[in-house]
C-alpha positions as MATLAB code, in Angstrom:
seq = 'MVTYTEGNLQITFPADAQVRKFDDSSSHGLPCMKAVDFIVEEEDKLWFIELKDPEHPSALERDRAKFVSKFKSGALDDDLKYKYRDTFLYEWASKRTSKPIQYCVLIGIEHLTEADLLARTEDLARKLPVHGPPSKVWRRSIVATCLVFNLAAWNRQLPQFPIARV';
ca = [
       5.427   15.808  -11.581;
       7.575   12.764  -10.907;
       6.763    9.454  -12.596;
       7.844    5.946  -11.606;
       7.295    2.719  -13.478;
       6.681   -0.427  -11.467;
       6.364   -3.410  -13.792;
       3.561   -2.522  -16.209;
       2.191    0.299  -14.058;
       3.186    3.936  -14.138;
       2.414    6.178  -11.164;
       2.804    9.947  -11.153;
       3.379   12.014   -8.033;
       3.121   15.788   -7.553;
       6.390   17.672   -7.948;
       6.274   18.956   -4.363;
       5.926   15.467   -2.831;
       9.015   13.721   -1.517;
       8.913   10.215   -3.013;
      11.089    7.276   -2.039;
      11.132    3.951   -3.834;
      11.301    1.874   -0.680;
      11.328   -1.815   -1.598;
      14.838   -1.965   -2.988;
      18.164   -2.681   -1.313;
      19.488    0.849   -1.799;
      16.800    2.435    0.383;
      15.572   -0.324    2.672;
      18.470   -2.725    2.911;
      16.999   -5.198    5.422;
      16.021   -8.487    3.811;
      14.485   -9.621    7.120;
      11.812   -6.923    6.792;
       9.093   -6.518    4.193;
       8.662   -3.136    2.518;
       5.967   -1.202    0.695;
       6.815   -0.047   -2.812;
       6.758    3.715   -2.192;
       6.767    6.164    0.678;
       5.470    9.600   -0.215;
       5.810   12.530    2.141;
       3.551   15.529    1.826;
       3.331   18.525    4.105;
       0.658   17.030    6.341;
       0.846   13.236    5.834;
       2.785   10.191    4.737;
       1.583    7.700    2.155;
       2.705    4.066    2.202;
       1.883    2.711   -1.255;
       1.891   -0.936   -2.297;
       1.264   -2.046   -5.892;
       0.269   -5.590   -6.869;
      -0.281   -6.325  -10.545;
      -1.354   -9.875  -11.371;
      -2.687   -8.651  -14.737;
       0.803   -7.730  -15.932;
       1.052   -8.901  -19.571;
       3.833  -11.374  -18.793;
       1.928  -12.995  -15.897;
       0.787  -16.548  -16.525;
      -2.963  -17.219  -16.413;
      -2.594  -19.828  -13.645;
      -0.634  -17.291  -11.554;
      -3.349  -14.686  -12.105;
      -6.051  -17.113  -11.016;
      -4.025  -18.104   -7.957;
      -3.509  -14.446   -7.029;
      -7.214  -13.618   -7.419;
      -8.105  -16.556   -5.188;
      -5.529  -15.491   -2.591;
      -6.861  -11.931   -2.713;
     -10.553  -12.783   -2.456;
      -9.997  -15.307    0.346;
      -8.090  -12.768    2.430;
      -4.856  -14.775    2.380;
      -3.035  -11.828    0.758;
      -3.940   -9.624    3.747;
      -1.164  -11.128    5.874;
       1.494  -10.180    3.338;
       0.042   -6.662    3.062;
      -0.157   -6.384    6.855;
       3.513   -7.267    7.291;
       4.580   -4.929    4.494;
       2.887   -2.105    6.371;
       4.085   -3.079    9.852;
       7.702   -3.623    8.826;
       7.758   -0.353    6.889;
       6.170    1.455    9.833;
       8.729   -0.024   12.230;
      11.597    0.950    9.921;
      10.298    4.499    9.570;
       9.530    4.760   13.308;
      13.085    3.692   14.156;
      14.300    6.337   11.691;
      12.117    8.962   13.452;
      10.041    9.604   10.333;
       6.529    8.777   11.575;
       5.355   12.048   13.099;
       2.661   12.589   10.424;
      -0.530   10.559    9.882;
       0.083    7.607    7.564;
      -2.254    6.595    4.744;
      -1.761    2.984    3.570;
      -2.968    2.533   -0.004;
      -2.834   -0.784   -1.834;
      -3.445   -1.073   -5.550;
      -4.555   -4.479   -6.794;
      -4.273   -4.470  -10.578;
      -7.348   -6.622  -11.229;
      -9.928   -4.771  -13.295;
     -12.934   -6.994  -12.569;
     -12.855   -6.515   -8.794;
     -16.128   -5.169   -7.473;
     -16.612   -2.403   -4.918;
     -17.718   -5.154   -2.508;
     -14.426   -7.054   -3.080;
     -12.394   -3.902   -2.423;
     -14.424   -2.954    0.651;
     -14.130   -6.446    2.153;
     -10.358   -6.461    1.719;
     -10.069   -2.902    3.064;
     -12.063   -3.770    6.198;
     -10.183   -7.008    6.862;
      -6.794   -5.401    6.317;
      -7.734   -2.497    8.600;
      -8.586   -4.994   11.361;
      -5.296   -6.825   10.914;
      -3.093   -3.710   11.081;
      -5.014   -2.656   13.461;
      -6.259    0.794   12.464;
      -8.142    1.412   15.710;
      -5.702   -0.130   18.192;
      -6.682   -2.336   21.128;
     -10.193   -2.243   22.612;
      -8.735   -0.896   25.882;
      -7.915    2.382   24.069;
      -4.507    2.374   25.778;
      -2.747    3.550   22.610;
      -2.187    7.299   22.528;
      -1.022    7.300   18.907;
      -2.394    5.634   15.837;
      -0.058    3.455   13.786;
      -2.106    4.081   10.629;
      -4.638    6.798    9.856;
      -6.263    5.155    6.841;
      -6.067    1.833    5.049;
      -7.606    1.500    1.568;
      -7.529   -1.177   -1.145;
      -8.193   -0.183   -4.771;
      -8.202   -1.492   -8.307;
      -7.019    0.872  -11.080;
     -10.369    2.532  -11.694;
     -11.076    3.092   -7.989;
      -7.530    4.353   -7.390;
      -7.744    6.969  -10.139;
     -11.188    8.039   -8.960;
     -10.221    8.325   -5.259;
      -6.565    9.397   -5.570;
      -6.393   11.665   -8.637;
      -3.271   13.338   -7.202;
      -1.383   10.030   -7.799;
      -2.680    8.801  -11.188;
      -1.762    5.284  -12.248;
      -1.864    3.925  -15.800;
      -0.770    0.815  -17.615;
       2.179    1.302  -19.934;
];
């Protein structure tokens, strides 16, 4: 097992997974491009993982409220979309996109409902776009799956990558 701490969150990955912390200058190095927090390579797939934690203990209440509003309105989707697209483009240019890619976003807000998470997942999937153009001209998918979670949903759906507050 390999464990990383991102702010107040700790995520553990299986020992056989290749994990890269991607949103720092030593691995990404292009300030003109957005980046997901982690890229995890397994035998049969890639995981692009983004963590957002407005409930971090040092976050101000007004910032938390602003983040929740931005999340629920869908305004955060554009930032998440560009994080995925820029990371995908970077990895594609590096010839590291031959496996299906799962895009998983953790939103560290405990009171989010399943309906909130589903709405954001569906809207983000449309913006990426998961299914490509209606003409079906694409022969390859740019993303296999797009999912948005809070902590409880993440740990229920992705037990192989447990996350906890530290």
